[in-house]
Structure formats: structure tokens, C-alpha cells
């Protein structure tokens, strides 16, 4: 997320800069560039987007969009206008993984247009890809800061999704097919011992257990642990019977 740079082109209303700053902070972005903003007042913006002083201090100002994009490895434009026939566009959700991948090569600029006119065709030509948030065609144009929020939200969601689930602390090799078979056999024996199946079909139930276990990609230690649990159920019942 540190390589994502939000670029606001010719923003007319200071409230939208504040809304953008707030959305960026919520989504974990910190780099904002402003191209010829119609009004800018850090004090008033900080009054609307509380706690944003550090981000405001780092804002970079430019006189031309090209200058704001000079160091970008990838330029992402946004437009509400879907029917610009010459352009292909994606939803932010579909594009997010590719945009995150592009950050490996340098800053990635996310460009937003002015409230009344959006980005010009020349601005859109400057972009490597275009995003359109699929709004109702009868009211396609979002508030600028809300568009920033939706685009950066999708990027954050994609970043979270691509973070692998933490692996167990002690690493073990994947469970072998033989270990899984032993585990399934012992689970079946335990379920039979507690009279779980009754009128249910044991084969169908075991199939579900196997499917779930395979999806979980158990390692050897985990497979042994589940097996030990199942074995202990049977042993416990045997001990109880011995006592009876
Ligand atoms: N009439 C202008 C509206 C601009 S809204 C237009 O048709 O483009 C201001 C900015 O918010 C746009 O330039 C774009 O950056 C963003 N935006 C608004 N609605 C959007 C949408 N549906 N999809 C993607 N970006 C949008």
C-alpha cells in the first residue's frame, strides 16, 4: 500500500480533498498529490479529516498532471463514463490484484478527475488502465471522495486477501496420503464407537470429512493430532466399558 499514490487533478472543492484524505487514512494510504487544486487550506482540511496532519505535511503539489505522474511505474485512471467507446475499463475489484502486482516496479498512481468534468480524454490517454465503479447508469457519477474510498477499499481488500494465512509455528511436511488414510480410518472408528452414524450413511459422511480435511491441507503434525483425538475417543469408551 506504501507504493500507491493518489493523484487528484484540479479538485474544485476543499471538502473533497478532506474526504479523500480521510478515506486514504482509513485504507492505509499516505501519499497524496494535488494538481492545481482550486482551493487548499491544510488547517481547514485537518479540521474536517481529524488526525491527518502527518499526511497533509507530505502532500506534493504539481502544476501539470504529467509532472505528477512522471515517476509512476503504472498509471490508473478513474472515470464514471463507461461509454467512451475507445476505452476499455475494469471494475476496481477485478483490477486490484494486478494493480497491487504493479507496485513491485515503483509508485502506482491512482488518478481522479475534477468534480464537474472528470478526467479529459487526453488525461485518460495518459493512463495505463481505467477503472469504473459500476454505478447505476442513470446516476453514474460518484462524489469524488467516495470514489477514492471505493477504489482504495478494493485495493485494501485485495491486499488482505493475498496475505497468506499464518502457518503453524512449528512447520511440518504436508500429511502423506497414508497418514490421511489412517486419520480417516480412526475418525470413522471413533464415530462408530459413539454411535454417530445411526441412520446416516457412513460413506457419505466420511466423504465430507475427507473433502474438508483435504481443503485444509493438513500437515503431518496436524493429521497425527486429529488421529490421536479419534483414537482417544475409542480408548475412553473401552475404559468406560471396563468399569461398567
Ligand atoms: N461528470 C464527471 C464526474 C466526475 S466525478 C464524469 O463523468 O467523469 C469526479 C471524479 O470521481 C471522476 O473524475 C472520477 O475520478 C471519480 N468517479 C466518479 N464516479 C466514478 C465512477 N463511477 N467510477 C470511477 N470513478 C468515478
Coordinates of N, CA and C and ligand atoms in Angstrom, one line a residue:
X1 N 0.8 -1.2 0.0 CA 0.0 0.0 0.0 C 0.9 1.3 0.0
X2 N 2.1 1.1 0.4 CA 3.0 2.3 0.5 C 3.4 2.8 -0.8
X3 N 3.2 2.0 -1.9 CA 3.6 2.5 -3.2 C 2.4 3.1 -4.0
X4 N 1.2 3.1 -3.3 CA 0.1 3.6 -4.0 C 0.0 5.1 -3.8
X5 N -0.1 5.9 -4.8 CA -0.1 7.4 -4.8 C -1.5 7.9 -5.3
X6 N -2.2 8.6 -4.5 CA -3.5 9.1 -5.0 C -3.2 10.5 -5.6
X7 N -3.7 10.7 -6.9 CA -3.5 12.0 -7.6 C -4.8 12.6 -7.8
X8 N -5.1 13.8 -7.3 CA -6.3 14.5 -7.5 C -6.0 15.6 -8.5
X9 N -6.7 15.5 -9.7 CA -6.5 16.5 -10.7 C -7.5 17.7 -10.6
X10 N -7.0 18.9 -10.4 CA -7.8 20.1 -10.4 C -9.1 20.0 -9.6
X11 N -8.9 19.5 -8.4 CA -10.0 19.4 -7.5 C -10.6 20.8 -7.1
X12 N -11.9 21.0 -7.2 CA -12.5 22.3 -7.1 C -12.9 22.6 -5.6
X13 N -13.3 21.5 -4.9 CA -13.9 21.7 -3.5 C -12.9 21.1 -2.5
X14 N -12.5 22.0 -1.6 CA -11.6 21.6 -0.5 C -12.2 20.4 0.4
X15 N -13.5 20.4 0.5 CA -14.2 19.3 1.2 C -13.9 18.0 0.6
X16 N -13.7 17.9 -0.7 CA -13.4 16.6 -1.3 C -12.0 16.2 -1.1
X17 N -11.1 17.2 -1.0 CA -9.7 16.9 -0.6 C -9.7 16.3 0.8
X18 N -10.5 16.9 1.7 CA -10.5 16.4 3.1 C -11.1 15.0 3.1
X19 N -12.2 14.8 2.3 CA -12.8 13.4 2.3 C -11.9 12.4 1.7
X20 N -11.1 12.8 0.8 CA -10.0 11.9 0.2 C -9.0 11.6 1.2
X21 N -8.5 12.6 2.0 CA -7.5 12.4 3.0 C -8.0 11.4 4.0
X22 N -9.3 11.6 4.4 CA -9.9 10.7 5.4 C -10.0 9.2 4.9
X23 N -10.4 9.1 3.6 CA -10.6 7.8 3.0 C -9.2 7.1 2.9
X24 N -8.2 7.9 2.5 CA -6.8 7.3 2.4 C -6.3 6.8 3.8
X25 N -6.5 7.6 4.8 CA -6.1 7.2 6.1 C -6.8 5.9 6.6
X26 N -8.1 5.9 6.3 CA -8.9 4.7 6.7 C -8.3 3.4 6.0
X27 N -7.9 3.6 4.7 CA -7.5 2.4 3.9 C -6.0 2.2 4.0
X28 N -5.3 3.0 4.7 CA -3.8 2.8 4.9 C -3.0 3.4 3.8
X29 N -3.4 4.4 3.1 CA -2.6 5.1 2.1 C -2.1 6.4 2.7
X30 N -0.9 6.8 2.3 CA -0.4 8.0 2.9 C 0.2 9.0 1.9
X31 N 0.2 8.7 0.6 CA 0.8 9.6 -0.4 C -0.2 10.2 -1.3
X32 N -0.3 11.6 -1.2 CA -1.3 12.3 -1.9 C -0.6 13.4 -2.8
X33 N -1.0 13.5 -4.0 CA -0.5 14.5 -4.9 C -1.7 15.4 -5.4
X34 N -1.5 16.7 -5.4 CA -2.6 17.6 -5.9 C -2.1 18.3 -7.1
X35 N -2.9 18.3 -8.2 CA -2.5 19.0 -9.4 C -3.5 20.2 -9.4
X36 N -2.9 21.4 -9.4 CA -3.7 22.7 -9.5 C -5.0 22.6 -8.7
X37 N -5.0 22.4 -7.4 CA -6.3 22.4 -6.7 C -6.9 23.8 -6.7
X38 N -8.2 24.0 -6.8 CA -8.8 25.3 -6.8 C -8.7 26.0 -5.5
X39 N -8.8 25.2 -4.4 CA -8.5 25.7 -3.1 C -7.8 24.7 -2.2
X40 N -6.9 25.2 -1.3 CA -6.2 24.3 -0.4 C -5.9 25.1 0.8
X41 N -6.3 24.5 2.0 CA -6.0 25.1 3.3 C -5.8 24.0 4.3
X42 N -4.6 23.7 4.6 CA -4.3 22.5 5.4 C -5.0 22.6 6.7
X43 N -5.2 23.8 7.3 CA -5.8 23.9 8.6 C -7.3 23.5 8.5
X44 N -7.9 24.0 7.5 CA -9.4 23.6 7.3 C -9.5 22.1 7.0
X45 N -8.6 21.6 6.2 CA -8.7 20.1 5.9 C -8.5 19.3 7.2
X46 N -7.5 19.7 8.0 CA -7.3 19.0 9.2 C -8.5 19.1 10.2
X47 N -9.2 20.2 10.1 CA -10.4 20.3 10.9 C -11.5 19.3 10.4
X48 N -11.5 18.9 9.2 CA -12.5 18.0 8.7 C -12.0 16.6 8.8
X49 N -10.8 16.3 8.4 CA -10.2 15.0 8.5 C -9.2 15.0 9.7
X50 N -9.8 14.6 10.8 CA -9.0 14.7 12.1 C -7.9 13.8 12.1
X51 N -6.8 14.2 12.7 CA -5.6 13.3 12.8 C -4.8 13.1 11.5
X52 N -5.0 14.0 10.5 CA -4.4 13.8 9.2 C -3.2 14.7 9.0
X53 N -2.7 15.3 10.1 CA -1.6 16.3 9.9 C -0.4 15.7 9.2
X54 N 0.0 14.5 9.6 CA 1.2 13.9 9.0 C 1.0 13.7 7.5
X55 N -0.1 13.2 7.1 CA -0.4 13.0 5.7 C -0.4 14.4 5.0
X56 N -1.0 15.4 5.6 CA -1.1 16.7 5.0 C 0.3 17.3 4.7
X57 N 1.2 17.1 5.7 CA 2.5 17.6 5.5 C 3.2 17.0 4.4
X58 N 2.9 15.8 4.0 CA 3.6 15.1 2.9 C 2.9 15.3 1.6
X59 N 1.8 16.1 1.5 CA 1.2 16.3 0.2 C 2.2 17.0 -0.8
X60 N 2.2 16.5 -2.0 CA 3.0 17.1 -3.1 C 2.1 17.9 -4.1
X61 N 2.6 19.0 -4.5 CA 1.8 19.9 -5.4 C 2.4 19.9 -6.8
X62 N 1.6 19.9 -7.8 CA 2.1 20.0 -9.2 C 1.3 21.0 -10.0
X63 N 1.9 21.5 -11.0 CA 1.2 22.4 -12.0 C 0.6 21.6 -13.1
X64 N 1.1 20.4 -13.4 CA 0.6 19.7 -14.6 C 0.5 18.2 -14.2
X65 N -0.6 17.6 -14.7 CA -0.8 16.1 -14.4 C 0.4 15.3 -14.8
X66 N 1.0 15.6 -15.9 CA 2.2 14.9 -16.4 C 3.3 14.8 -15.4
X67 N 3.5 16.0 -14.8 CA 4.6 16.1 -13.8 C 4.3 15.2 -12.5
X68 N 3.0 15.1 -12.2 CA 2.6 14.3 -11.0 C 2.7 12.8 -11.3
X69 N 2.8 12.5 -12.6 CA 2.8 11.1 -13.0 C 4.2 10.7 -13.5
X70 N 5.2 11.6 -13.4 CA 6.5 11.4 -14.1 C 7.2 10.1 -13.5
X71 N 7.1 9.9 -12.2 CA 7.9 8.7 -11.6 C 7.0 7.5 -11.5
X72 N 5.8 7.5 -12.0 CA 4.9 6.4 -11.8 C 5.3 5.2 -12.7
X73 N 5.3 4.0 -12.1 CA 5.5 2.8 -12.9 C 4.2 2.3 -13.6
X74 N 3.1 2.8 -13.1 CA 1.8 2.4 -13.6 C 0.8 3.5 -13.3
X75 N 0.0 3.8 -14.2 CA -1.0 4.9 -14.0 C -2.4 4.4 -14.2
X76 N -3.2 4.5 -13.1 CA -4.6 4.0 -13.1 C -5.5 5.2 -13.2
X77 N -6.3 5.3 -14.2 CA -7.3 6.4 -14.3 C -8.7 5.9 -13.8
X78 N -9.5 6.9 -13.4 CA -10.9 6.5 -13.0 C -11.9 7.4 -13.7
X79 N -12.9 6.8 -14.2 CA -14.0 7.5 -14.9 C -15.3 6.9 -14.7
X80 N -16.3 7.8 -14.6 CA -17.7 7.3 -14.5 C -18.3 7.0 -15.8
X81 N -17.6 7.6 -16.9 CA -18.2 7.5 -18.2 C -17.7 6.2 -18.9
X82 N -18.7 5.2 -18.9 CA -18.4 3.9 -19.4 C -18.4 3.8 -20.9
X83 N -19.1 4.7 -21.5 CA -19.4 4.5 -22.9 C -18.4 5.2 -23.8
X84 N -17.3 5.7 -23.3 CA -16.2 6.2 -24.1 C -15.7 5.0 -24.9
X85 N -16.2 4.9 -26.2 CA -16.1 3.6 -26.9 C -14.6 3.2 -27.0
X86 N -13.7 4.1 -27.1 CA -12.3 3.8 -27.4 C -11.6 3.2 -26.2
X87 N -12.2 3.3 -25.1 CA -11.5 2.9 -23.9 C -12.0 1.6 -23.3
X88 N -11.2 0.7 -22.8 CA -11.6 -0.5 -22.1 C -11.4 -0.1 -20.6
X89 N -12.4 -0.6 -19.8 CA -12.3 -0.3 -18.4 C -12.6 -1.5 -17.6
X90 N -12.1 -1.5 -16.4 CA -12.3 -2.6 -15.4 C -13.0 -2.1 -14.2
X91 N -13.6 -3.0 -13.4 CA -14.0 -2.6 -12.1 C -12.8 -2.6 -11.2
X92 N -12.9 -1.8 -10.1 CA -11.7 -1.8 -9.2 C -11.4 -3.2 -8.6
X93 N -12.5 -4.0 -8.4 CA -12.3 -5.3 -7.8 C -11.5 -6.2 -8.7
X94 N -11.9 -6.2 -10.0 CA -11.2 -7.1 -10.9 C -9.8 -6.6 -11.1
X95 N -9.5 -5.3 -11.1 CA -8.2 -4.8 -11.4 C -7.3 -4.8 -10.2
X96 N -7.8 -4.9 -9.0 CA -7.0 -4.7 -7.8 C -5.8 -5.6 -7.7
X97 N -5.9 -6.9 -7.9 CA -4.7 -7.8 -7.8 C -3.6 -7.3 -8.8
X98 N -4.0 -7.0 -10.0 CA -2.9 -6.5 -11.0 C -2.3 -5.2 -10.6
X99 N -3.1 -4.3 -10.0 CA -2.6 -3.0 -9.6 C -1.6 -3.2 -8.4
X100 N -1.9 -4.1 -7.5 CA -1.0 -4.4 -6.4 C 0.3 -5.0 -6.9
X101 N 0.2 -5.9 -7.9 CA 1.4 -6.5 -8.5 C 2.3 -5.4 -9.2
X102 N 1.6 -4.4 -9.7 CA 2.4 -3.4 -10.4 C 3.3 -2.6 -9.4
X103 N 2.9 -2.6 -8.2 CA 3.7 -1.8 -7.2 C 5.1 -2.3 -7.0
X104 N 5.3 -3.5 -7.5 CA 6.7 -4.1 -7.4 C 7.7 -3.3 -8.3
X105 N 7.1 -2.5 -9.2 CA 8.0 -1.8 -10.2 C 8.1 -0.4 -9.9
X106 N 7.5 0.1 -8.8 CA 7.6 1.5 -8.5 C 6.2 2.1 -8.1
X107 N 6.1 3.4 -7.9 CA 4.9 4.0 -7.5 C 3.8 3.8 -8.5
X108 N 2.6 3.5 -8.0 CA 1.4 3.3 -8.8 C 0.5 4.5 -8.5
X109 N 0.1 5.3 -9.6 CA -0.7 6.5 -9.4 C -2.2 6.1 -9.6
X110 N -3.0 6.5 -8.7 CA -4.5 6.4 -8.9 C -5.0 7.8 -9.1
X111 N -5.5 8.1 -10.4 CA -5.8 9.4 -10.8 C -7.3 9.7 -10.8
X112 N -7.7 10.8 -10.1 CA -9.1 11.1 -10.0 C -9.3 12.5 -10.6
X113 N -10.5 12.7 -11.3 CA -10.7 14.0 -12.1 C -11.5 15.0 -11.3
X114 N -11.7 16.1 -11.9 CA -12.4 17.2 -11.2 C -13.9 16.9 -11.1
X115 N -14.5 17.5 -10.1 CA -15.9 17.2 -9.8 C -16.9 17.5 -10.9
X116 N -16.6 18.6 -11.7 CA -17.6 18.9 -12.7 C -17.4 18.2 -14.0
X117 N -16.1 18.0 -14.4 CA -15.8 17.5 -15.7 C -15.1 16.1 -15.7
X118 N -14.7 15.6 -14.6 CA -13.9 14.4 -14.6 C -12.6 14.5 -15.3
X119 N -12.0 13.4 -15.8 CA -10.7 13.5 -16.5 C -11.0 13.7 -18.0
X120 N -10.2 14.5 -18.6 CA -10.4 14.7 -20.1 C -9.9 13.4 -20.8
X121 N -10.3 13.4 -22.1 CA -9.8 12.2 -22.9 C -8.3 12.2 -23.0
X122 N -7.7 13.4 -23.0 CA -6.2 13.4 -23.0 C -5.6 12.9 -21.7
X123 N -6.3 13.2 -20.6 CA -5.9 12.6 -19.3 C -6.0 11.1 -19.3
X124 N -7.1 10.7 -19.8 CA -7.4 9.2 -19.9 C -6.4 8.5 -20.7
X125 N -6.0 9.2 -21.8 CA -4.9 8.6 -22.7 C -3.6 8.4 -22.0
X126 N -3.4 9.2 -21.0 CA -2.2 9.1 -20.2 C -2.1 7.9 -19.3
X127 N -3.3 7.2 -19.1 CA -3.4 6.2 -18.1 C -3.2 4.8 -18.8
X128 N -2.6 3.9 -18.0 CA -2.3 2.5 -18.4 C -3.5 1.7 -18.3
X129 N -4.4 2.0 -17.4 CA -5.7 1.3 -17.4 C -6.7 2.2 -16.7
X130 N -8.0 1.9 -17.0 CA -9.1 2.7 -16.5 C -10.0 1.9 -15.6
X131 N -10.4 2.5 -14.5 CA -11.4 1.8 -13.6 C -12.7 2.6 -13.6
X132 N -13.8 1.8 -13.6 CA -15.1 2.4 -13.5 C -15.8 1.7 -12.4
X133 N -16.3 2.4 -11.4 CA -17.1 1.8 -10.4 C -18.5 1.6 -11.0
X134 N -19.0 0.3 -11.0 CA -20.2 0.1 -11.7 C -21.5 0.6 -11.0
X135 N -21.7 1.9 -11.2 CA -22.9 2.6 -10.6 C -24.0 2.5 -11.6
X136 N -25.2 2.9 -11.1 CA -26.4 2.9 -12.0 C -26.1 3.9 -13.1
X137 N -26.3 3.5 -14.4 CA -26.0 4.4 -15.5 C -26.9 5.7 -15.4
X138 N -28.0 5.6 -14.8 CA -28.8 6.8 -14.6 C -28.2 7.8 -13.7
X139 N -27.3 7.4 -12.8 CA -26.6 8.3 -11.9 C -25.2 7.7 -11.7
X140 N -24.4 7.8 -12.7 CA -23.2 7.1 -12.7 C -22.1 7.8 -12.0
X141 N -22.2 9.1 -11.8 CA -21.1 9.9 -11.2 C -21.1 9.9 -9.7
X142 N -20.1 9.4 -9.1 CA -20.0 9.4 -7.7 C -19.3 10.7 -7.2
X143 N -19.6 11.0 -5.9 CA -18.8 12.1 -5.3 C -17.3 11.7 -5.3
X144 N -16.5 12.6 -5.6 CA -15.0 12.4 -5.7 C -14.4 11.6 -4.6
X145 N -14.6 12.0 -3.3 CA -14.0 11.4 -2.2 C -14.6 10.0 -2.0
X146 N -15.9 9.8 -2.4 CA -16.5 8.5 -2.2 C -15.9 7.5 -3.3
X147 N -15.6 8.0 -4.5 CA -14.9 7.2 -5.5 C -13.5 6.8 -5.0
X148 N -12.8 7.7 -4.4 CA -11.5 7.4 -3.8 C -11.7 6.3 -2.7
X149 N -12.7 6.4 -1.9 CA -12.9 5.4 -0.8 C -13.1 4.0 -1.4
X150 N -14.0 4.0 -2.5 CA -14.3 2.7 -3.0 C -13.1 2.0 -3.7
X151 N -12.4 2.8 -4.4 CA -11.2 2.3 -5.2 C -10.1 1.8 -4.2
X152 N -9.9 2.6 -3.1 CA -8.8 2.2 -2.2 C -9.3 1.1 -1.3
X153 N -10.6 1.0 -1.1 CA -11.1 -0.1 -0.3 C -10.9 -1.4 -1.0
X154 N -11.2 -1.4 -2.3 CA -10.9 -2.7 -3.1 C -9.5 -3.1 -3.1
X155 N -8.6 -2.1 -3.1 CA -7.2 -2.4 -3.1 C -6.8 -3.0 -1.7
X156 N -7.4 -2.4 -0.7 CA -7.1 -2.9 0.6 C -7.6 -4.4 0.8
X157 N -8.8 -4.6 0.3 CA -9.4 -5.9 0.4 C -8.5 -6.9 -0.4
X158 N -8.0 -6.5 -1.6 CA -7.1 -7.5 -2.3 C -5.8 -7.7 -1.6
X159 N -5.3 -6.6 -1.0 CA -4.0 -6.8 -0.2 C -4.2 -7.8 0.9
X160 N -5.4 -7.7 1.6 CA -5.6 -8.6 2.7 C -5.8 -10.0 2.2
X161 N -6.5 -10.1 1.1 CA -6.8 -11.5 0.6 C -5.5 -12.2 0.1
X162 N -4.5 -11.4 -0.3 CA -3.3 -12.0 -0.8 C -2.2 -12.3 0.2
X163 N -2.6 -11.9 1.5 CA -1.7 -12.2 2.6 C -2.0 -13.6 3.0
X164 N -1.1 -14.6 2.9 CA -1.4 -16.0 3.2 C -1.8 -16.1 4.7
X165 N -2.7 -17.0 5.0 CA -3.0 -17.3 6.4 C -1.7 -17.7 7.1
X166 N -1.5 -17.3 8.4 CA -0.3 -17.7 9.1 C -0.2 -19.3 9.2
X167 N 0.9 -19.8 9.0 CA 1.2 -21.2 9.1 C 1.4 -21.5 10.6
X168 N 1.2 -22.7 11.0 CA 1.5 -23.1 12.4 C 3.0 -22.7 12.8
X169 N 3.3 -22.5 14.1 CA 4.6 -22.1 14.5 C 5.6 -23.2 14.1
X170 N 5.3 -24.4 14.5 CA 6.3 -25.5 14.1 C 5.9 -26.0 12.8
X171 N 6.8 -25.9 11.8 CA 6.5 -26.4 10.5 C 6.7 -27.9 10.3
X172 N 5.7 -28.5 9.7 CA 5.9 -30.0 9.5 C 5.6 -30.2 8.0
X173 N 6.0 -31.3 7.4 CA 5.7 -31.5 6.0 C 4.3 -31.8 5.8
X174 N 3.7 -31.7 4.6 CA 2.3 -32.0 4.4 C 2.0 -33.4 4.8
X175 N 0.8 -33.7 5.2 CA 0.4 -35.1 5.6 C 0.5 -35.9 4.3
X176 N 1.0 -37.1 4.5 CA 1.1 -38.0 3.3 C -0.3 -38.7 3.1
X177 N -0.5 -39.2 1.9 CA -1.8 -39.9 1.7 C -2.0 -41.0 2.8
X178 N -1.0 -41.7 3.1 CA -1.1 -42.8 4.1 C -1.5 -42.3 5.5
X179 N -0.9 -41.2 5.9 CA -1.3 -40.6 7.2 C -2.7 -40.1 7.2
X180 N -3.2 -39.6 6.0 CA -4.6 -39.1 6.0 C -5.5 -40.3 6.0
X181 N -5.1 -41.4 5.4 CA -6.0 -42.6 5.4 C -6.1 -43.1 6.8
X182 N -5.0 -43.2 7.5 CA -5.0 -43.7 8.9 C -5.9 -42.7 9.8
X183 N -5.8 -41.4 9.5 CA -6.6 -40.5 10.3 C -8.1 -40.7 10.0
X184 N -8.4 -40.9 8.7 CA -9.9 -41.1 8.3 C -10.4 -42.4 8.9
X185 N -9.6 -43.5 8.9 CA -10.0 -44.7 9.5 C -10.3 -44.6 11.0
X186 N -9.4 -43.9 11.7 CA -9.6 -43.7 13.1 C -10.8 -42.8 13.4
X187 N -11.0 -41.8 12.6 CA -12.2 -40.9 12.8 C -13.4 -41.8 12.6
X188 N -13.4 -42.6 11.5 CA -14.6 -43.5 11.3 C -14.8 -44.4 12.5
X189 N -13.8 -45.0 13.0 CA -13.9 -45.9 14.2 C -14.5 -45.1 15.4
X190 N -14.0 -43.9 15.6 CA -14.5 -43.1 16.7 C -15.9 -42.8 16.5
X191 N -16.3 -42.4 15.3 CA -17.7 -42.0 15.1 C -18.6 -43.2 15.3
X192 N -18.1 -44.4 14.8 CA -18.9 -45.6 15.0 C -19.0 -45.9 16.5
X193 N -17.9 -45.7 17.3 CA -17.9 -46.1 18.7 C -18.9 -45.2 19.5
X194 N -19.1 -43.9 19.1 CA -20.1 -43.1 19.8 C -21.4 -43.2 19.1
X195 N -21.6 -44.1 18.2 CA -22.9 -44.4 17.5 C -23.4 -43.2 16.8
X196 N -22.4 -42.5 16.1 CA -22.8 -41.2 15.4 C -23.6 -41.5 14.2
X197 N -23.4 -42.7 13.5 CA -24.0 -42.8 12.2 C -25.5 -43.1 12.2
X198 N -25.9 -43.8 13.2 CA -27.3 -44.2 13.3 C -27.9 -44.5 11.9
X199 N -28.9 -43.7 11.4 CA -29.4 -44.0 10.1 C -28.7 -43.3 9.0
X200 N -27.6 -42.5 9.4 CA -26.9 -41.8 8.3 C -26.0 -42.8 7.6
X201 N -25.6 -42.4 6.4 CA -24.8 -43.2 5.5 C -23.3 -42.9 5.8
X202 N -22.6 -43.9 6.4 CA -21.2 -43.6 6.8 C -20.3 -43.2 5.7
X203 N -20.5 -43.8 4.5 CA -19.6 -43.5 3.4 C -19.8 -42.0 3.0
X204 N -21.0 -41.5 3.0 CA -21.3 -40.1 2.6 C -20.6 -39.1 3.7
X205 N -20.8 -39.5 4.9 CA -20.2 -38.7 6.0 C -18.7 -38.6 5.9
X206 N -18.1 -39.8 5.7 CA -16.7 -39.8 5.6 C -16.2 -39.1 4.4
X207 N -17.0 -39.1 3.3 CA -16.6 -38.3 2.1 C -16.5 -36.8 2.5
X208 N -17.5 -36.3 3.2 CA -17.5 -34.9 3.6 C -16.3 -34.6 4.5
X209 N -16.0 -35.5 5.4 CA -14.8 -35.3 6.3 C -13.5 -35.3 5.5
X210 N -13.4 -36.2 4.5 CA -12.2 -36.2 3.7 C -12.1 -34.9 2.8
X211 N -13.2 -34.5 2.3 CA -13.2 -33.3 1.5 C -12.7 -32.1 2.3
X212 N -13.3 -31.9 3.5 CA -12.9 -30.8 4.4 C -11.5 -30.9 4.8
X213 N -11.0 -32.1 5.1 CA -9.6 -32.3 5.5 C -8.6 -31.9 4.4
X214 N -9.0 -32.4 3.2 CA -8.1 -32.1 2.1 C -8.0 -30.6 1.8
X215 N -9.2 -29.9 1.9 CA -9.2 -28.5 1.7 C -8.3 -27.7 2.7
X216 N -8.3 -28.3 3.9 CA -7.5 -27.6 4.9 C -6.0 -27.9 4.7
X217 N -5.6 -28.8 3.8 CA -4.2 -29.0 3.5 C -3.4 -29.3 4.8
X218 N -3.9 -30.3 5.6 CA -3.2 -30.6 6.9 C -1.8 -31.0 6.7
X219 N -1.0 -30.5 7.7 CA 0.4 -31.1 7.7 C 0.5 -32.3 8.6
X220 N 1.6 -33.0 8.6 CA 1.7 -34.3 9.2 C 1.4 -34.2 10.7
X221 N 1.9 -33.1 11.3 CA 1.6 -33.0 12.8 C 0.1 -32.8 13.1
X222 N -0.6 -32.0 12.2 CA -2.0 -31.8 12.4 C -2.8 -33.1 12.2
X223 N -2.4 -33.9 11.1 CA -3.1 -35.1 10.9 C -2.9 -36.1 12.0
X224 N -1.7 -36.1 12.6 CA -1.5 -37.0 13.8 C -2.3 -36.6 15.0
X225 N -2.4 -35.3 15.1 CA -3.2 -34.8 16.3 C -4.7 -35.2 16.2
X226 N -5.3 -35.0 15.0 CA -6.7 -35.4 14.8 C -6.8 -36.9 15.0
X227 N -5.8 -37.7 14.5 CA -5.8 -39.1 14.7 C -5.8 -39.5 16.1
X228 N -4.9 -38.8 16.9 CA -4.8 -39.1 18.3 C -6.1 -38.8 19.0
X229 N -6.8 -37.8 18.6 CA -8.1 -37.5 19.3 C -9.1 -38.6 19.0
X230 N -9.1 -39.1 17.8 CA -10.1 -40.1 17.4 C -9.8 -41.4 18.2
X231 N -8.5 -41.7 18.3 CA -8.1 -43.0 19.0 C -8.4 -42.9 20.4
X232 N -8.3 -41.7 21.0 CA -8.6 -41.5 22.4 C -10.1 -41.7 22.7
X233 N -10.9 -41.3 21.8 CA -12.3 -41.4 22.0 C -12.7 -42.9 22.1
X234 N -12.1 -43.8 21.2 CA -12.3 -45.2 21.3 C -11.8 -45.8 22.6
X235 N -10.6 -45.4 23.0 CA -9.9 -45.9 24.2 C -10.8 -45.5 25.4
X236 N -11.2 -44.3 25.4 CA -12.0 -43.8 26.5 C -13.3 -44.7 26.7
X237 N -14.0 -44.9 25.6 CA -15.2 -45.8 25.7 C -14.8 -47.2 26.2
X238 N -13.7 -47.7 25.7 CA -13.3 -49.0 26.2 C -13.1 -49.0 27.7
X239 N -12.4 -48.0 28.2 CA -12.2 -47.9 29.6 C -13.5 -47.8 30.4
X240 N -14.4 -47.0 29.8 CA -15.7 -46.9 30.5 C -16.4 -48.2 30.6
X241 N -16.4 -49.0 29.4 CA -17.0 -50.3 29.4 C -16.4 -51.2 30.4
X242 N -15.0 -51.1 30.5 CA -14.3 -52.0 31.5 C -14.8 -51.7 32.9
X243 N -15.1 -50.4 33.2 CA -15.6 -50.0 34.5 C -17.0 -50.5 34.8
X244 N -17.8 -50.5 33.7 CA -19.3 -50.8 33.9 C -19.5 -52.3 34.4
Ligands
LIG1 N1 -19.0 14.3 -14.9 C1 -17.8 13.7 -14.4 C2 -17.9 13.4 -13.0 C3 -16.7 13.5 -12.3 S1 -16.8 12.9 -10.7 C4 -17.5 12.4 -15.2 O1 -18.4 12.0 -15.9 O2 -16.4 11.9 -15.2 C5 -15.2 13.2 -10.1 C6 -14.2 12.0 -10.2 O3 -14.7 11.0 -9.4 C7 -14.1 11.4 -11.6 O4 -13.2 12.1 -12.4 C8 -13.5 10.1 -11.2 O5 -12.2 10.2 -10.9 C9 -14.3 9.7 -9.9 N2 -15.5 9.0 -10.2 C10 -16.8 9.4 -10.0 N3 -17.7 8.4 -10.3 C11 -16.9 7.4 -10.7 C12 -17.2 6.0 -11.1 N4 -18.5 5.6 -11.2 N5 -16.2 5.2 -11.4 C13 -14.9 5.6 -11.3 N6 -14.6 6.8 -10.9 C14 -15.6 7.7 -10.6

